[in-house]
Amino acid sequence: MAQPSFDRRRVNGPEESFPPVYADDEVQESLLKDGKRRDGRTLSELRPIFLTTGLITQANGSAYIETGNTKIAVAVYGPRQLKNTQYSETGRLNVEVKFAPFSSIKRRTPLKDVEDRAIGQLVHQSLLPAIQLHLFPKSSIDVFVTIIENDGIEGCVASASMAASTALADAGIEMQGMVVACSAVSASLEQLYVVDVAPEYPYRH
């Protein structure tokens, strides 16, 4: 019998890994000219946002968002009654994130990975306080996020949260308010804070 290629008793790391690369001060200075970034935005300026609803007619609610090169579609189904489960006074929120195979420079496999689950958990955490789940006993609200084009993980989390909130409102789900999100980092150069960072700006977190 052939032996397995890895030890199932241990948590195996990735097949290959790379050390983090930080930009030095000279590189960061070249990214900022007259207090502006290469694309002409100031440090506190967001990229243009396009947001619309009603993209997926089969869903109870849907939204589509574009932020720079980030393109995300969200579909909401529910609230749907849960069957064969114990009664619960509050509803359940499910968030599933999936990258399109062509969403990144390197083609992605259709299988779910750690990155999908991590983004889904962050979007779930941002939406949970805004939804009045106590109004949907023994029901579930399913949110499906499809990342069509990826322009940085931080931007995907922020854009997906806003699009999911809009799709929930489009579905008529009772909410405390809309969810607004934005990515931001602290640059090592003169303690600058940069919002809505594009992947071509290698600032230190």
XYZ file of C-alpha atoms in Angstrom:
205
model
C 0.000 0.000 0.000
C 1.396 3.376 -0.995
C 2.219 5.742 1.841
C 0.493 9.158 1.908
C 2.590 12.055 0.714
C 1.974 14.027 3.914
C 1.360 13.424 7.586
C -2.385 13.512 8.292
C -1.771 13.905 12.009
C -0.346 17.391 11.580
C -1.490 20.654 10.063
C 0.342 20.896 6.783
C 1.533 24.229 5.518
C 1.307 25.462 1.934
C 3.412 23.817 -0.721
C 5.360 27.024 -1.219
C 5.605 30.288 0.687
C 7.269 33.644 0.229
C 8.608 36.091 2.819
C 6.843 39.456 3.142
C 8.337 42.258 1.075
C 8.257 45.781 2.496
C 8.858 48.908 0.500
C 11.674 51.092 1.708
C 11.303 54.830 2.242
C 12.693 55.658 -1.204
C 10.046 53.544 -2.899
C 7.277 55.049 -0.802
C 8.503 58.557 -1.538
C 8.326 57.770 -5.267
C 4.677 56.754 -4.830
C 3.762 60.146 -3.388
C 4.262 63.341 -5.372
C 2.981 66.628 -4.011
C 0.899 64.725 -1.469
C -0.859 62.693 -4.159
C -0.637 59.123 -5.361
C 0.254 57.949 -8.851
C -3.393 57.966 -9.940
C -3.804 61.572 -8.756
C -5.783 60.771 -5.603
C -4.950 62.317 -2.260
C -4.259 60.035 0.703
C -7.838 60.381 1.970
C -9.577 60.131 -1.411
C -11.516 57.046 -2.484
C -11.667 55.566 -5.934
C -14.915 56.202 -7.864
C -17.682 53.797 -6.825
C -20.418 52.453 -9.096
C -23.229 50.642 -7.272
C -26.530 49.380 -8.649
C -29.263 46.902 -7.706
C -31.478 44.425 -9.531
C -28.683 42.669 -11.401
C -29.890 39.105 -10.681
C -33.610 38.824 -11.279
C -33.942 35.306 -9.822
C -32.710 36.446 -6.393
C -34.773 38.222 -3.735
C -32.224 41.014 -3.813
C -28.995 41.714 -5.650
C -26.331 44.347 -6.124
C -23.312 45.013 -8.313
C -20.389 47.226 -7.335
C -17.271 48.513 -9.067
C -14.446 50.178 -7.163
C -11.462 50.757 -9.378
C -10.724 47.371 -10.912
C -12.699 45.506 -8.237
C -15.968 44.104 -9.567
C -18.345 42.165 -7.317
C -21.875 40.793 -7.718
C -24.006 39.840 -4.702
C -27.229 37.839 -4.573
C -29.494 37.493 -1.515
C -32.013 34.686 -1.045
C -34.454 34.615 1.827
C -35.551 34.772 4.457
C -36.220 31.053 4.007
C -37.653 28.775 6.672
C -35.219 26.230 8.076
C -36.413 22.638 8.031
C -35.341 19.752 10.243
C -33.573 22.115 12.646
C -34.169 23.116 16.228
C -36.346 26.173 16.754
C -34.395 29.416 17.140
C -35.790 32.826 18.032
C -33.253 34.576 15.817
C -32.557 33.976 12.185
C -29.315 32.745 10.676
C -27.098 34.709 8.304
C -24.998 32.733 5.827
C -22.341 34.401 3.684
C -20.534 32.548 0.918
C -17.739 34.129 -1.132
C -16.510 32.735 -4.425
C -13.828 34.011 -6.780
C -14.422 33.712 -10.497
C -11.646 31.660 -12.158
C -10.629 34.720 -14.186
C -10.824 37.205 -11.293
C -7.061 37.269 -10.638
C -3.903 37.438 -12.723
C -3.247 33.799 -11.831
C -6.206 31.610 -12.755
C -8.012 30.358 -9.671
C -9.412 26.881 -9.122
C -13.180 26.568 -8.631
C -12.641 24.927 -5.230
C -13.095 26.996 -2.070
C -9.912 27.901 -0.233
C -8.861 29.702 2.932
C -9.062 33.117 1.262
C -12.710 32.601 0.331
C -13.632 31.635 3.883
C -11.621 34.492 5.415
C -13.353 37.121 3.264
C -16.725 35.497 3.956
C -16.154 35.711 7.704
C -15.183 39.389 7.505
C -18.245 40.245 5.408
C -20.425 38.254 7.820
C -19.029 40.193 10.787
C -19.726 43.519 9.083
C -23.323 42.618 8.176
C -24.412 40.863 11.371
C -24.942 43.955 13.600
C -26.987 45.684 10.898
C -29.587 42.952 10.289
C -32.576 42.511 12.605
C -32.371 38.726 12.730
C -34.790 38.572 15.676
C -37.582 39.326 13.196
C -36.880 36.079 11.294
C -37.198 33.175 13.773
C -36.152 29.761 12.444
C -35.199 31.310 9.109
C -32.017 31.818 7.155
C -30.799 34.619 4.945
C -28.242 33.499 2.376
C -25.794 35.975 0.843
C -23.715 34.846 -2.132
C -20.781 37.040 -3.127
C -19.088 36.517 -6.490
C -15.818 38.370 -7.031
C -15.605 38.944 -10.762
C -12.358 40.911 -10.689
C -9.949 41.167 -7.773
C -8.008 44.386 -7.216
C -6.683 43.598 -3.729
C -8.108 41.602 -0.820
C -8.679 44.654 1.399
C -10.713 46.333 -1.329
C -12.700 43.137 -1.905
C -13.774 42.963 1.736
C -14.887 46.600 1.797
C -16.677 46.462 -1.564
C -18.327 43.117 -0.799
C -19.646 44.437 2.521
C -21.225 47.487 0.892
C -22.673 45.489 -2.007
C -24.066 42.831 0.348
C -25.705 45.502 2.501
C -27.280 47.055 -0.586
C -28.502 43.653 -1.804
C -30.097 42.978 1.596
C -31.910 46.309 1.404
C -33.001 45.466 -2.146
C -34.455 42.201 -0.816
C -36.510 44.107 1.760
C -34.644 42.732 4.775
C -35.221 44.844 7.901
C -31.927 46.459 8.906
C -30.632 48.920 11.462
C -28.867 50.810 8.675
C -26.638 50.421 5.661
C -23.113 49.059 6.038
C -20.281 51.298 4.838
C -16.718 49.984 4.637
C -13.308 51.179 3.504
C -9.778 49.776 3.662
C -6.993 51.825 5.235
C -3.339 51.322 6.145
C -0.729 53.192 8.114
C 2.362 53.980 6.064
C 5.747 53.945 7.781
C 6.763 57.156 6.042
C 5.950 60.080 8.380
C 3.086 58.061 9.914
C 0.779 58.703 6.986
C -2.649 57.073 6.843
C -3.810 55.970 3.418
C -7.402 54.953 2.634
C -8.638 52.737 -0.199
C -5.194 51.355 -1.005
C -4.712 49.886 -4.462
C -2.422 46.812 -4.726
C 0.284 48.775 -6.564
C 1.010 50.812 -3.414
C 3.212 48.670 -1.135
C 2.557 50.451 2.169
C 3.311 48.758 5.429
C 0.340 47.785 7.577
